[in-house]
């Protein structure tokens, strides 16, 4: 039996490949990262303020500006 993968691939149901990995909560390094609030990544860079404050507003405003300019340019009466 084949199952759909999350990235569009196919995985056999009895595949020897480990699909999910449960975190080892006995690992002191992981526990320290979770205590610092950095358990969402493995590189040590927090998402705030780098992504959330600086990048997302630029992307959102750029999308709105592009859509507005596109509609103004191709405005057909």
mmCIF file with all atom_site columns, N, CA and C in Angstrom:
data_model
loop_
_atom_site.group_PDB
_atom_site.id
_atom_site.type_symbol
_atom_site.label_atom_id
_atom_site.label_alt_id
_atom_site.label_comp_id
_atom_site.label_asym_id
_atom_site.label_entity_id
_atom_site.label_seq_id
_atom_site.pdbx_PDB_ins_code
_atom_site.Cartn_x
_atom_site.Cartn_y
_atom_site.Cartn_z
_atom_site.occupancy
_atom_site.B_iso_or_equiv
_atom_site.pdbx_formal_charge
_atom_site.auth_seq_id
_atom_site.auth_comp_id
_atom_site.auth_asym_id
_atom_site.auth_atom_id
_atom_site.pdbx_PDB_model_num
ATOM 1   N N  . UNK A 1 1  ? 0.849   -1.180 0.000   1.00 0.00 ? 1  UNK A N  1
ATOM 2   C CA . UNK A 1 1  ? 0.000   0.000  0.000   1.00 0.00 ? 1  UNK A CA 1
ATOM 3   C C  . UNK A 1 1  ? 0.890   1.238  0.000   1.00 0.00 ? 1  UNK A C  1
ATOM 4   N N  . UNK A 1 2  ? 0.528   2.229  -0.812  1.00 0.00 ? 2  UNK A N  1
ATOM 5   C CA . UNK A 1 2  ? 1.280   3.470  -0.897  1.00 0.00 ? 2  UNK A CA 1
ATOM 6   C C  . UNK A 1 2  ? 0.540   4.581  -0.178  1.00 0.00 ? 2  UNK A C  1
ATOM 7   N N  . UNK A 1 3  ? 1.279   5.413  0.503   1.00 0.00 ? 3  UNK A N  1
ATOM 8   C CA . UNK A 1 3  ? 0.715   6.578  1.174   1.00 0.00 ? 3  UNK A CA 1
ATOM 9   C C  . UNK A 1 3  ? 1.325   7.827  0.574   1.00 0.00 ? 3  UNK A C  1
ATOM 10  N N  . UNK A 1 4  ? 0.533   8.879  0.508   1.00 0.00 ? 4  UNK A N  1
ATOM 11  C CA . UNK A 1 4  ? 1.032   10.140 -0.038  1.00 0.00 ? 4  UNK A CA 1
ATOM 12  C C  . UNK A 1 4  ? 1.958   10.789 0.974   1.00 0.00 ? 4  UNK A C  1
ATOM 13  N N  . UNK A 1 5  ? 3.095   11.278 0.506   1.00 0.00 ? 5  UNK A N  1
ATOM 14  C CA . UNK A 1 5  ? 4.033   11.971 1.367   1.00 0.00 ? 5  UNK A CA 1
ATOM 15  C C  . UNK A 1 5  ? 3.691   13.439 1.488   1.00 0.00 ? 5  UNK A C  1
ATOM 16  N N  . UNK A 1 6  ? 4.275   14.122 2.444   1.00 0.00 ? 6  UNK A N  1
ATOM 17  C CA . UNK A 1 6  ? 3.967   15.530 2.656   1.00 0.00 ? 6  UNK A CA 1
ATOM 18  C C  . UNK A 1 6  ? 4.570   16.416 1.576   1.00 0.00 ? 6  UNK A C  1
ATOM 19  N N  . UNK A 1 7  ? 5.590   15.967 0.869   1.00 0.00 ? 7  UNK A N  1
ATOM 20  C CA . UNK A 1 7  ? 6.216   16.761 -0.177  1.00 0.00 ? 7  UNK A CA 1
ATOM 21  C C  . UNK A 1 7  ? 5.900   16.219 -1.565  1.00 0.00 ? 7  UNK A C  1
ATOM 22  N N  . UNK A 1 8  ? 4.794   15.502 -1.699  1.00 0.00 ? 8  UNK A N  1
ATOM 23  C CA . UNK A 1 8  ? 4.395   15.003 -2.997  1.00 0.00 ? 8  UNK A CA 1
ATOM 24  C C  . UNK A 1 8  ? 4.993   13.659 -3.350  1.00 0.00 ? 8  UNK A C  1
ATOM 25  N N  . UNK A 1 9  ? 5.803   13.080 -2.482  1.00 0.00 ? 9  UNK A N  1
ATOM 26  C CA . UNK A 1 9  ? 6.388   11.780 -2.757  1.00 0.00 ? 9  UNK A CA 1
ATOM 27  C C  . UNK A 1 9  ? 5.471   10.669 -2.288  1.00 0.00 ? 9  UNK A C  1
ATOM 28  N N  . UNK A 1 10 ? 5.903   9.441  -2.504  1.00 0.00 ? 10 UNK A N  1
ATOM 29  C CA . UNK A 1 10 ? 5.121   8.291  -2.092  1.00 0.00 ? 10 UNK A CA 1
ATOM 30  C C  . UNK A 1 10 ? 5.946   7.451  -1.138  1.00 0.00 ? 10 UNK A C  1
ATOM 31  N N  . UNK A 1 11 ? 5.295   6.944  -0.096  1.00 0.00 ? 11 UNK A N  1
ATOM 32  C CA . UNK A 1 11 ? 5.962   6.163  0.937   1.00 0.00 ? 11 UNK A CA 1
ATOM 33  C C  . UNK A 1 11 ? 5.211   4.846  1.088   1.00 0.00 ? 11 UNK A C  1
ATOM 34  N N  . UNK A 1 12 ? 5.946   3.742  1.077   1.00 0.00 ? 12 UNK A N  1
ATOM 35  C CA . UNK A 1 12 ? 5.328   2.450  1.331   1.00 0.00 ? 12 UNK A CA 1
ATOM 36  C C  . UNK A 1 12 ? 4.943   2.364  2.799   1.00 0.00 ? 12 UNK A C  1
ATOM 37  N N  . UNK A 1 13 ? 3.809   1.699  3.065   1.00 0.00 ? 13 UNK A N  1
ATOM 38  C CA . UNK A 1 13 ? 3.314   1.612  4.436   1.00 0.00 ? 13 UNK A CA 1
ATOM 39  C C  . UNK A 1 13 ? 4.303   0.871  5.332   1.00 0.00 ? 13 UNK A C  1
ATOM 40  N N  . UNK A 1 14 ? 4.941   -0.166 4.842   1.00 0.00 ? 14 UNK A N  1
ATOM 41  C CA . UNK A 1 14 ? 5.884   -0.946 5.640   1.00 0.00 ? 14 UNK A CA 1
ATOM 42  C C  . UNK A 1 14 ? 7.322   -0.568 5.324   1.00 0.00 ? 14 UNK A C  1
ATOM 43  N N  . UNK A 1 15 ? 7.553   0.693  5.051   1.00 0.00 ? 15 UNK A N  1
ATOM 44  C CA . UNK A 1 15 ? 8.882   1.168  4.681   1.00 0.00 ? 15 UNK A CA 1
ATOM 45  C C  . UNK A 1 15 ? 9.820   1.126  5.885   1.00 0.00 ? 15 UNK A C  1
ATOM 46  N N  . UNK A 1 16 ? 11.083  0.728  5.684   1.00 0.00 ? 16 UNK A N  1
ATOM 47  C CA . UNK A 1 16 ? 12.032  0.731  6.801   1.00 0.00 ? 16 UNK A CA 1
ATOM 48  C C  . UNK A 1 16 ? 12.522  2.135  7.151   1.00 0.00 ? 16 UNK A C  1
ATOM 49  N N  . UNK A 1 17 ? 12.163  3.131  6.336   1.00 0.00 ? 17 UNK A N  1
ATOM 50  C CA . UNK A 1 17 ? 12.599  4.502  6.599   1.00 0.00 ? 17 UNK A CA 1
ATOM 51  C C  . UNK A 1 17 ? 11.773  5.080  7.742   1.00 0.00 ? 17 UNK A C  1
ATOM 52  N N  . UNK A 1 18 ? 12.460  5.671  8.700   1.00 0.00 ? 18 UNK A N  1
ATOM 53  C CA . UNK A 1 18 ? 11.781  6.286  9.820   1.00 0.00 ? 18 UNK A CA 1
ATOM 54  C C  . UNK A 1 18 ? 11.144  7.597  9.361   1.00 0.00 ? 18 UNK A C  1
ATOM 55  N N  . UNK A 1 19 ? 9.829   7.709  9.479   1.00 0.00 ? 19 UNK A N  1
ATOM 56  C CA . UNK A 1 19 ? 9.114   8.868  8.963   1.00 0.00 ? 19 UNK A CA 1
ATOM 57  C C  . UNK A 1 19 ? 9.070   9.987  9.989   1.00 0.00 ? 19 UNK A C  1
ATOM 58  N N  . UNK A 1 20 ? 8.794   9.674  11.214  1.00 0.00 ? 20 UNK A N  1
ATOM 59  C CA . UNK A 1 20 ? 8.755   10.696 12.260  1.00 0.00 ? 20 UNK A CA 1
ATOM 60  C C  . UNK A 1 20 ? 9.761   10.344 13.341  1.00 0.00 ? 20 UNK A C  1
ATOM 61  N N  . UNK A 1 21 ? 10.295  11.363 13.942  1.00 0.00 ? 21 UNK A N  1
ATOM 62  C CA . UNK A 1 21 ? 11.262  11.165 15.013  1.00 0.00 ? 21 UNK A CA 1
ATOM 63  C C  . UNK A 1 21 ? 10.742  11.877 16.250  1.00 0.00 ? 21 UNK A C  1
ATOM 64  N N  . UNK A 1 22 ? 10.526  11.135 17.299  1.00 0.00 ? 22 UNK A N  1
ATOM 65  C CA . UNK A 1 22 ? 10.072  11.736 18.543  1.00 0.00 ? 22 UNK A CA 1
ATOM 66  C C  . UNK A 1 22 ? 11.271  12.345 19.257  1.00 0.00 ? 22 UNK A C  1
ATOM 67  N N  . UNK A 1 23 ? 11.102  13.516 19.847  1.00 0.00 ? 23 UNK A N  1
ATOM 68  C CA . UNK A 1 23 ? 12.232  14.147 20.531  1.00 0.00 ? 23 UNK A CA 1
ATOM 69  C C  . UNK A 1 23 ? 12.609  13.393 21.801  1.00 0.00 ? 23 UNK A C  1
ATOM 70  N N  . UNK A 1 24 ? 13.893  13.345 22.061  1.00 0.00 ? 24 UNK A N  1
ATOM 71  C CA . UNK A 1 24 ? 14.404  12.725 23.275  1.00 0.00 ? 24 UNK A CA 1
ATOM 72  C C  . UNK A 1 24 ? 14.417  13.783 24.369  1.00 0.00 ? 24 UNK A C  1
ATOM 73  N N  . UNK A 1 25 ? 13.438  13.734 25.252  1.00 0.00 ? 25 UNK A N  1
ATOM 74  C CA . UNK A 1 25 ? 13.330  14.750 26.296  1.00 0.00 ? 25 UNK A CA 1
ATOM 75  C C  . UNK A 1 25 ? 14.356  14.566 27.405  1.00 0.00 ? 25 UNK A C  1
ATOM 76  N N  . UNK A 1 26 ? 15.131  13.499 27.352  1.00 0.00 ? 26 UNK A N  1
ATOM 77  C CA . UNK A 1 26 ? 16.207  13.316 28.323  1.00 0.00 ? 26 UNK A CA 1
ATOM 78  C C  . UNK A 1 26 ? 17.497  13.994 27.880  1.00 0.00 ? 26 UNK A C  1
ATOM 79  N N  . UNK A 1 27 ? 17.528  14.495 26.649  1.00 0.00 ? 27 UNK A N  1
ATOM 80  C CA . UNK A 1 27 ? 18.704  15.179 26.122  1.00 0.00 ? 27 UNK A CA 1
ATOM 81  C C  . UNK A 1 27 ? 18.838  16.548 26.794  1.00 0.00 ? 27 UNK A C  1
ATOM 82  N N  . UNK A 1 28 ? 19.950  16.807 27.493  1.00 0.00 ? 28 UNK A N  1
ATOM 83  C CA . UNK A 1 28 ? 20.077  18.091 28.197  1.00 0.00 ? 28 UNK A CA 1
ATOM 84  C C  . UNK A 1 28 ? 20.153  19.295 27.258  1.00 0.00 ? 28 UNK A C  1
ATOM 85  N N  . UNK A 1 29 ? 20.722  19.117 26.067  1.00 0.00 ? 29 UNK A N  1
ATOM 86  C CA . UNK A 1 29 ? 20.792  20.229 25.117  1.00 0.00 ? 29 UNK A CA 1
ATOM 87  C C  . UNK A 1 29 ? 19.392  20.621 24.629  1.00 0.00 ? 29 UNK A C  1
ATOM 88  N N  . UNK A 1 30 ? 18.570  19.629 24.319  1.00 0.00 ? 30 UNK A N  1
ATOM 89  C CA . UNK A 1 30 ? 17.202  19.907 23.898  1.00 0.00 ? 30 UNK A CA 1
ATOM 90  C C  . UNK A 1 30 ? 16.399  20.530 25.027  1.00 0.00 ? 30 UNK A C  1
ATOM 91  N N  . UNK A 1 31 ? 16.593  20.052 26.233  1.00 0.00 ? 31 UNK A N  1
ATOM 92  C CA . UNK A 1 31 ? 15.870  20.631 27.373  1.00 0.00 ? 31 UNK A CA 1
ATOM 93  C C  . UNK A 1 31 ? 16.267  22.078 27.603  1.00 0.00 ? 31 UNK A C  1
ATOM 94  N N  . UNK A 1 32 ? 17.541  22.401 27.387  1.00 0.00 ? 32 UNK A N  1
ATOM 95  C CA . UNK A 1 32 ? 17.985  23.787 27.543  1.00 0.00 ? 32 UNK A CA 1
ATOM 96  C C  . UNK A 1 32 ? 17.367  24.676 26.468  1.00 0.00 ? 32 UNK A C  1
ATOM 97  N N  . UNK A 1 33 ? 17.294  24.180 25.232  1.00 0.00 ? 33 UNK A N  1
ATOM 98  C CA . UNK A 1 33 ? 16.668  24.958 24.161  1.00 0.00 ? 33 UNK A CA 1
ATOM 99  C C  . UNK A 1 33 ? 15.186  25.178 24.431  1.00 0.00 ? 33 UNK A C  1
ATOM 100 N N  . UNK A 1 34 ? 14.504  24.147 24.909  1.00 0.00 ? 34 UNK A N  1
ATOM 101 C CA . UNK A 1 34 ? 13.089  24.299 25.222  1.00 0.00 ? 34 UNK A CA 1
ATOM 102 C C  . UNK A 1 34 ? 12.885  25.280 26.365  1.00 0.00 ? 34 UNK A C  1
ATOM 103 N N  . UNK A 1 35 ? 13.785  25.276 27.337  1.00 0.00 ? 35 UNK A N  1
ATOM 104 C CA . UNK A 1 35 ? 13.672  26.211 28.455  1.00 0.00 ? 35 UNK A CA 1
ATOM 105 C C  . UNK A 1 35 ? 13.895  27.646 28.000  1.00 0.00 ? 35 UNK A C  1
ATOM 106 N N  . UNK A 1 36 ? 14.750  27.840 26.988  1.00 0.00 ? 36 UNK A N  1
ATOM 107 C CA . UNK A 1 36 ? 14.997  29.181 26.464  1.00 0.00 ? 36 UNK A CA 1
ATOM 108 C C  . UNK A 1 36 ? 13.937  29.605 25.460  1.00 0.00 ? 36 UNK A C  1
ATOM 109 N N  . UNK A 1 37 ? 13.018  28.717 25.107  1.00 0.00 ? 37 UNK A N  1
ATOM 110 C CA . UNK A 1 37 ? 11.984  29.042 24.134  1.00 0.00 ? 37 UNK A CA 1
ATOM 111 C C  . UNK A 1 37 ? 12.460  28.923 22.704  1.00 0.00 ? 37 UNK A C  1
ATOM 112 N N  . UNK A 1 38 ? 13.484  28.120 22.461  1.00 0.00 ? 38 UNK A N  1
ATOM 113 C CA . UNK A 1 38 ? 14.035  27.971 21.122  1.00 0.00 ? 38 UNK A CA 1
ATOM 114 C C  . UNK A 1 38 ? 13.895  26.540 20.635  1.00 0.00 ? 38 UNK A C  1
ATOM 115 N N  . UNK A 1 39 ? 12.822  25.884 20.976  1.00 0.00 ? 39 UNK A N  1
ATOM 116 C CA . UNK A 1 39 ? 12.641  24.504 20.564  1.00 0.00 ? 39 UNK A CA 1
ATOM 117 C C  . UNK A 1 39 ? 12.065  24.343 19.178  1.00 0.00 ? 39 UNK A C  1
ATOM 118 N N  . UNK A 1 40 ? 11.768  25.453 18.500  1.00 0.00 ? 40 UNK A N  1
ATOM 119 C CA . UNK A 1 40 ? 11.147  25.364 17.186  1.00 0.00 ? 40 UNK A CA 1
ATOM 120 C C  . UNK A 1 40 ? 12.155  25.186 16.068  1.00 0.00 ? 40 UNK A C  1
ATOM 121 N N  . UNK A 1 41 ? 13.430  25.325 16.347  1.00 0.00 ? 41 UNK A N  1
ATOM 122 C CA . UNK A 1 41 ? 14.436  25.169 15.295  1.00 0.00 ? 41 UNK A CA 1
ATOM 123 C C  . UNK A 1 41 ? 15.683  24.528 15.881  1.00 0.00 ? 41 UNK A C  1
ATOM 124 N N  . UNK A 1 42 ? 16.607  24.189 15.014  1.00 0.00 ? 42 UNK A N  1
ATOM 125 C CA . UNK A 1 42 ? 17.840  23.545 15.451  1.00 0.00 ? 42 UNK A CA 1
ATOM 126 C C  . UNK A 1 42 ? 19.053  24.433 15.255  1.00 0.00 ? 42 UNK A C  1
ATOM 127 N N  . UNK A 1 43 ? 18.878  25.632 14.729  1.00 0.00 ? 43 UNK A N  1
ATOM 128 C CA . UNK A 1 43 ? 20.015  26.496 14.440  1.00 0.00 ? 43 UNK A CA 1
ATOM 129 C C  . UNK A 1 43 ? 20.259  27.537 15.524  1.00 0.00 ? 43 UNK A C  1
ATOM 130 N N  . UNK A 1 44 ? 19.339  27.729 16.432  1.00 0.00 ? 44 UNK A N  1
ATOM 131 C CA . UNK A 1 44 ? 19.538  28.661 17.526  1.00 0.00 ? 44 UNK A CA 1
ATOM 132 C C  . UNK A 1 44 ? 19.108  30.076 17.238  1.00 0.00 ? 44 UNK A C  1
ATOM 133 N N  . UNK A 1 45 ? 18.520  30.329 16.082  1.00 0.00 ? 45 UNK A N  1
ATOM 134 C CA . UNK A 1 45 ? 18.078  31.683 15.760  1.00 0.00 ? 45 UNK A CA 1
ATOM 135 C C  . UNK A 1 45 ? 16.579  31.792 16.019  1.00 0.00 ? 45 UNK A C  1
ATOM 136 N N  . UNK A 1 46 ? 16.176  32.651 16.933  1.00 0.00 ? 46 UNK A N  1
ATOM 137 C CA . UNK A 1 46 ? 14.746  32.794 17.194  1.00 0.00 ? 46 UNK A CA 1
ATOM 138 C C  . UNK A 1 46 ? 14.037  33.506 16.044  1.00 0.00 ? 46 UNK A C  1
ATOM 139 N N  . UNK A 1 47 ? 12.760  33.228 15.871  1.00 0.00 ? 47 UNK A N  1
ATOM 140 C CA . UNK A 1 47 ? 11.992  33.840 14.785  1.00 0.00 ? 47 UNK A CA 1
ATOM 141 C C  . UNK A 1 47 ? 11.680  35.303 15.081  1.00 0.00 ? 47 UNK A C  1
ATOM 142 N N  . UNK A 1 48 ? 11.598  35.671 16.341  1.00 0.00 ? 48 UNK A N  1
ATOM 143 C CA . UNK A 1 48 ? 11.316  37.064 16.692  1.00 0.00 ? 48 UNK A CA 1
ATOM 144 C C  . UNK A 1 48 ? 12.619  37.750 16.995  1.00 0.00 ? 48 UNK A C  1
ATOM 145 N N  . UNK A 1 49 ? 12.946  38.900 16.542  1.00 0.00 ? 49 UNK A N  1
ATOM 146 C CA . UNK A 1 49 ? 12.173  39.762 15.649  1.00 0.00 ? 49 UNK A CA 1
ATOM 147 C C  . UNK A 1 49 ? 12.566  39.603 14.191  1.00 0.00 ? 49 UNK A C  1
ATOM 148 N N  . UNK A 1 50 ? 13.514  38.725 13.878  1.00 0.00 ? 50 UNK A N  1
ATOM 149 C CA . UNK A 1 50 ? 14.071  38.685 12.521  1.00 0.00 ? 50 UNK A CA 1
ATOM 150 C C  . UNK A 1 50 ? 13.019  38.454 11.448  1.00 0.00 ? 50 UNK A C  1
ATOM 151 N N  . UNK A 1 51 ? 12.241  37.406 11.565  1.00 0.00 ? 51 UNK A N  1
ATOM 152 C CA . UNK A 1 51 ? 11.258  37.097 10.528  1.00 0.00 ? 51 UNK A CA 1
ATOM 153 C C  . UNK A 1 51 ? 9.956   37.853 10.743  1.00 0.00 ? 51 UNK A C  1
ATOM 154 N N  . UNK A 1 52 ? 9.448   37.778 11.951  1.00 0.00 ? 52 UNK A N  1
ATOM 155 C CA . UNK A 1 52 ? 8.107   38.296 12.190  1.00 0.00 ? 52 UNK A CA 1
ATOM 156 C C  . UNK A 1 52 ? 8.024   39.812 12.099  1.00 0.00 ? 52 UNK A C  1
ATOM 157 N N  . UNK A 1 53 ? 9.034   40.506 12.549  1.00 0.00 ? 53 UNK A N  1
ATOM 158 C CA . UNK A 1 53 ? 8.963   41.962 12.589  1.00 0.00 ? 53 UNK A CA 1
ATOM 159 C C  . UNK A 1 53 ? 9.453   42.611 11.311  1.00 0.00 ? 53 UNK A C  1
ATOM 160 N N  . UNK A 1 54 ? 10.463  42.046 10.673  1.00 0.00 ? 54 UNK A N  1
ATOM 161 C CA . UNK A 1 54 ? 11.093  42.721 9.543   1.00 0.00 ? 54 UNK A CA 1
ATOM 162 C C  . UNK A 1 54 ? 10.694  42.161 8.181   1.00 0.00 ? 54 UNK A C  1
ATOM 163 N N  . UNK A 1 55 ? 10.527  40.872 8.059   1.00 0.00 ? 55 UNK A N  1
ATOM 164 C CA . UNK A 1 55 ? 10.319  40.266 6.746   1.00 0.00 ? 55 UNK A CA 1
ATOM 165 C C  . UNK A 1 55 ? 8.843   40.193 6.373   1.00 0.00 ? 55 UNK A C  1
ATOM 166 N N  . UNK A 1 56 ? 7.994   39.720 7.274   1.00 0.00 ? 56 UNK A N  1
ATOM 167 C CA . UNK A 1 56 ? 6.591   39.523 6.926   1.00 0.00 ? 56 UNK A CA 1
ATOM 168 C C  . UNK A 1 56 ? 5.884   40.808 6.525   1.00 0.00 ? 56 UNK A C  1
ATOM 169 N N  . UNK A 1 57 ? 6.057   41.935 7.226   1.00 0.00 ? 57 UNK A N  1
ATOM 170 C CA . UNK A 1 57 ? 5.397   43.168 6.761   1.00 0.00 ? 57 UNK A CA 1
ATOM 171 C C  . UNK A 1 57 ? 5.864   43.602 5.377   1.00 0.00 ? 57 UNK A C  1
ATOM 172 N N  . UNK A 1 58 ? 7.131   43.401 5.070   1.00 0.00 ? 58 UNK A N  1
ATOM 173 C CA . UNK A 1 58 ? 7.636   43.757 3.742   1.00 0.00 ? 58 UNK A CA 1
ATOM 174 C C  . UNK A 1 58 ? 6.960   42.905 2.678   1.00 0.00 ? 58 UNK A C  1
ATOM 175 N N  . UNK A 1 59 ? 6.814   41.634 2.939   1.00 0.00 ? 59 UNK A N  1
ATOM 176 C CA . UNK A 1 59 ? 6.175   40.738 1.971   1.00 0.00 ? 59 UNK A CA 1
ATOM 177 C C  . UNK A 1 59 ? 4.698   41.088 1.813   1.00 0.00 ? 59 UNK A C  1
ATOM 178 N N  . UNK A 1 60 ? 4.013   41.342 2.921   1.00 0.00 ? 60 UNK A N  1
ATOM 179 C CA . UNK A 1 60 ? 2.587   41.662 2.856   1.00 0.00 ? 60 UNK A CA 1
ATOM 180 C C  . UNK A 1 60 ? 2.370   42.984 2.129   1.00 0.00 ? 60 UNK A C  1
ATOM 181 N N  . UNK A 1 61 ? 3.121   44.026 2.490   1.00 0.00 ? 61 UNK A N  1
ATOM 182 C CA . UNK A 1 61 ? 2.961   45.326 1.829   1.00 0.00 ? 61 UNK A CA 1
ATOM 183 C C  . UNK A 1 61 ? 3.371   45.257 0.361   1.00 0.00 ? 61 UNK A C  1
ATOM 184 N N  . UNK A 1 62 ? 4.398   44.498 0.050   1.00 0.00 ? 62 UNK A N  1
ATOM 185 C CA . UNK A 1 62 ? 4.800   44.331 -1.342  1.00 0.00 ? 62 UNK A CA 1
ATOM 186 C C  . UNK A 1 62 ? 3.731   43.639 -2.163  1.00 0.00 ? 62 UNK A C  1
ATOM 187 N N  . UNK A 1 63 ? 3.081   42.646 -1.584  1.00 0.00 ? 63 UNK A N  1
ATOM 188 C CA . UNK A 1 63 ? 2.001   41.953 -2.284  1.00 0.00 ? 63 UNK A CA 1
ATOM 189 C C  . UNK A 1 63 ? 0.824   42.883 -2.531  1.00 0.00 ? 63 UNK A C  1
ATOM 190 N N  . UNK A 1 64 ? 0.471   43.679 -1.527  1.00 0.00 ? 64 UNK A N  1
ATOM 191 C CA . UNK A 1 64 ? -0.630  44.635 -1.686  1.00 0.00 ? 64 UNK A CA 1
ATOM 192 C C  . UNK A 1 64 ? -0.272  45.682 -2.737  1.00 0.00 ? 64 UNK A C  1
ATOM 193 N N  . UNK A 1 65 ? 0.951   46.201 -2.698  1.00 0.00 ? 65 UNK A N  1
ATOM 194 C CA . UNK A 1 65 ? 1.371   47.212 -3.677  1.00 0.00 ? 65 UNK A CA 1
ATOM 195 C C  . UNK A 1 65 ? 1.388   46.631 -5.087  1.00 0.00 ? 65 UNK A C  1
ATOM 196 N N  . UNK A 1 66 ? 1.879   45.431 -5.239  1.00 0.00 ? 66 UNK A N  1
ATOM 197 C CA . UNK A 1 66 ? 1.913   44.792 -6.559  1.00 0.00 ? 66 UNK A CA 1
ATOM 198 C C  . UNK A 1 66 ? 0.506   44.604 -7.102  1.00 0.00 ? 66 UNK A C  1
ATOM 199 N N  . UNK A 1 67 ? -0.399  44.120 -6.239  1.00 0.00 ? 67 UNK A N  1
ATOM 200 C CA . UNK A 1 67 ? -1.783  43.899 -6.665  1.00 0.00 ? 67 UNK A CA 1
ATOM 201 C C  . UNK A 1 67 ? -2.443  45.218 -7.040  1.00 0.00 ? 67 UNK A C  1
ATOM 202 N N  . UNK A 1 68 ? -2.228  46.264 -6.262  1.00 0.00 ? 68 UNK A N  1
ATOM 203 C CA . UNK A 1 68 ? -2.822  47.573 -6.543  1.00 0.00 ? 68 UNK A CA 1
ATOM 204 C C  . UNK A 1 68 ? -2.288  48.148 -7.847  1.00 0.00 ? 68 UNK A C  1
ATOM 205 N N  . UNK A 1 69 ? -0.974  48.107 -8.037  1.00 0.00 ? 69 UNK A N  1
ATOM 206 C CA . UNK A 1 69 ? -0.394  48.628 -9.269  1.00 0.00 ? 69 UNK A CA 1
ATOM 207 C C  . UNK A 1 69 ? -0.827  47.815 -10.484 1.00 0.00 ? 69 UNK A C  1
ATOM 208 N N  . UNK A 1 70 ? -0.932  46.520 -10.319 1.00 0.00 ? 70 UNK A N  1
ATOM 209 C CA . UNK A 1 70 ? -1.373  45.658 -11.413 1.00 0.00 ? 70 UNK A CA 1
ATOM 210 C C  . UNK A 1 70 ? -2.799  46.000 -11.826 1.00 0.00 ? 70 UNK A C  1
ATOM 211 N N  . UNK A 1 71 ? -3.676  46.227 -10.819 1.00 0.00 ? 71 UNK A N  1
ATOM 212 C CA . UNK A 1 71 ? -5.061  46.575 -11.122 1.00 0.00 ? 71 UNK A CA 1
ATOM 213 C C  . UNK A 1 71 ? -5.158  47.956 -11.752 1.00 0.00 ? 71 UNK A C  1
ATOM 214 N N  . UNK A 1 72 ? -4.341  48.905 -11.303 1.00 0.00 ? 72 UNK A N  1
ATOM 215 C CA . UNK A 1 72 ? -4.360  50.252 -11.884 1.00 0.00 ? 72 UNK A CA 1
ATOM 216 C C  . UNK A 1 72 ? -3.827  50.241 -13.315 1.00 0.00 ? 72 UNK A C  1
ATOM 217 N N  . UNK A 1 73 ? -2.814  49.458 -13.572 1.00 0.00 ? 73 UNK A N  1
ATOM 218 C CA . UNK A 1 73 ? -2.197  49.421 -14.896 1.00 0.00 ? 73 UNK A CA 1
ATOM 219 C C  . UNK A 1 73 ? -3.129  48.788 -15.922 1.00 0.00 ? 73 UNK A C  1
ATOM 220 N N  . UNK A 1 74 ? -3.813  47.736 -15.521 1.00 0.00 ? 74 UNK A N  1
ATOM 221 C CA . UNK A 1 74 ? -4.698  47.023 -16.435 1.00 0.00 ? 74 UNK A CA 1
ATOM 222 C C  . UNK A 1 74 ? -6.162  47.377 -16.206 1.00 0.00 ? 74 UNK A C  1
ATOM 223 N N  . UNK A 1 75 ? -6.420  48.593 -15.750 1.00 0.00 ? 75 UNK A N  1
ATOM 224 C CA . UNK A 1 75 ? -7.792  49.039 -15.514 1.00 0.00 ? 75 UNK A CA 1
ATOM 225 C C  . UNK A 1 75 ? -8.477  49.270 -16.856 1.00 0.00 ? 75 UNK A C  1
ATOM 226 N N  . UNK A 1 76 ? -9.448  48.431 -17.146 1.00 0.00 ? 76 UNK A N  1
ATOM 227 C CA . UNK A 1 76 ? -10.171 48.519 -18.413 1.00 0.00 ? 76 UNK A CA 1
ATOM 228 C C  . UNK A 1 76 ? -11.606 48.920 -18.106 1.00 0.00 ? 76 UNK A C  1
ATOM 229 N N  . UNK A 1 77 ? -12.038 50.019 -18.695 1.00 0.00 ? 77 UNK A N  1
ATOM 230 C CA . UNK A 1 77 ? -13.411 50.488 -18.463 1.00 0.00 ? 77 UNK A CA 1
ATOM 231 C C  . UNK A 1 77 ? -14.352 49.965 -19.522 1.00 0.00 ? 77 UNK A C  1
#
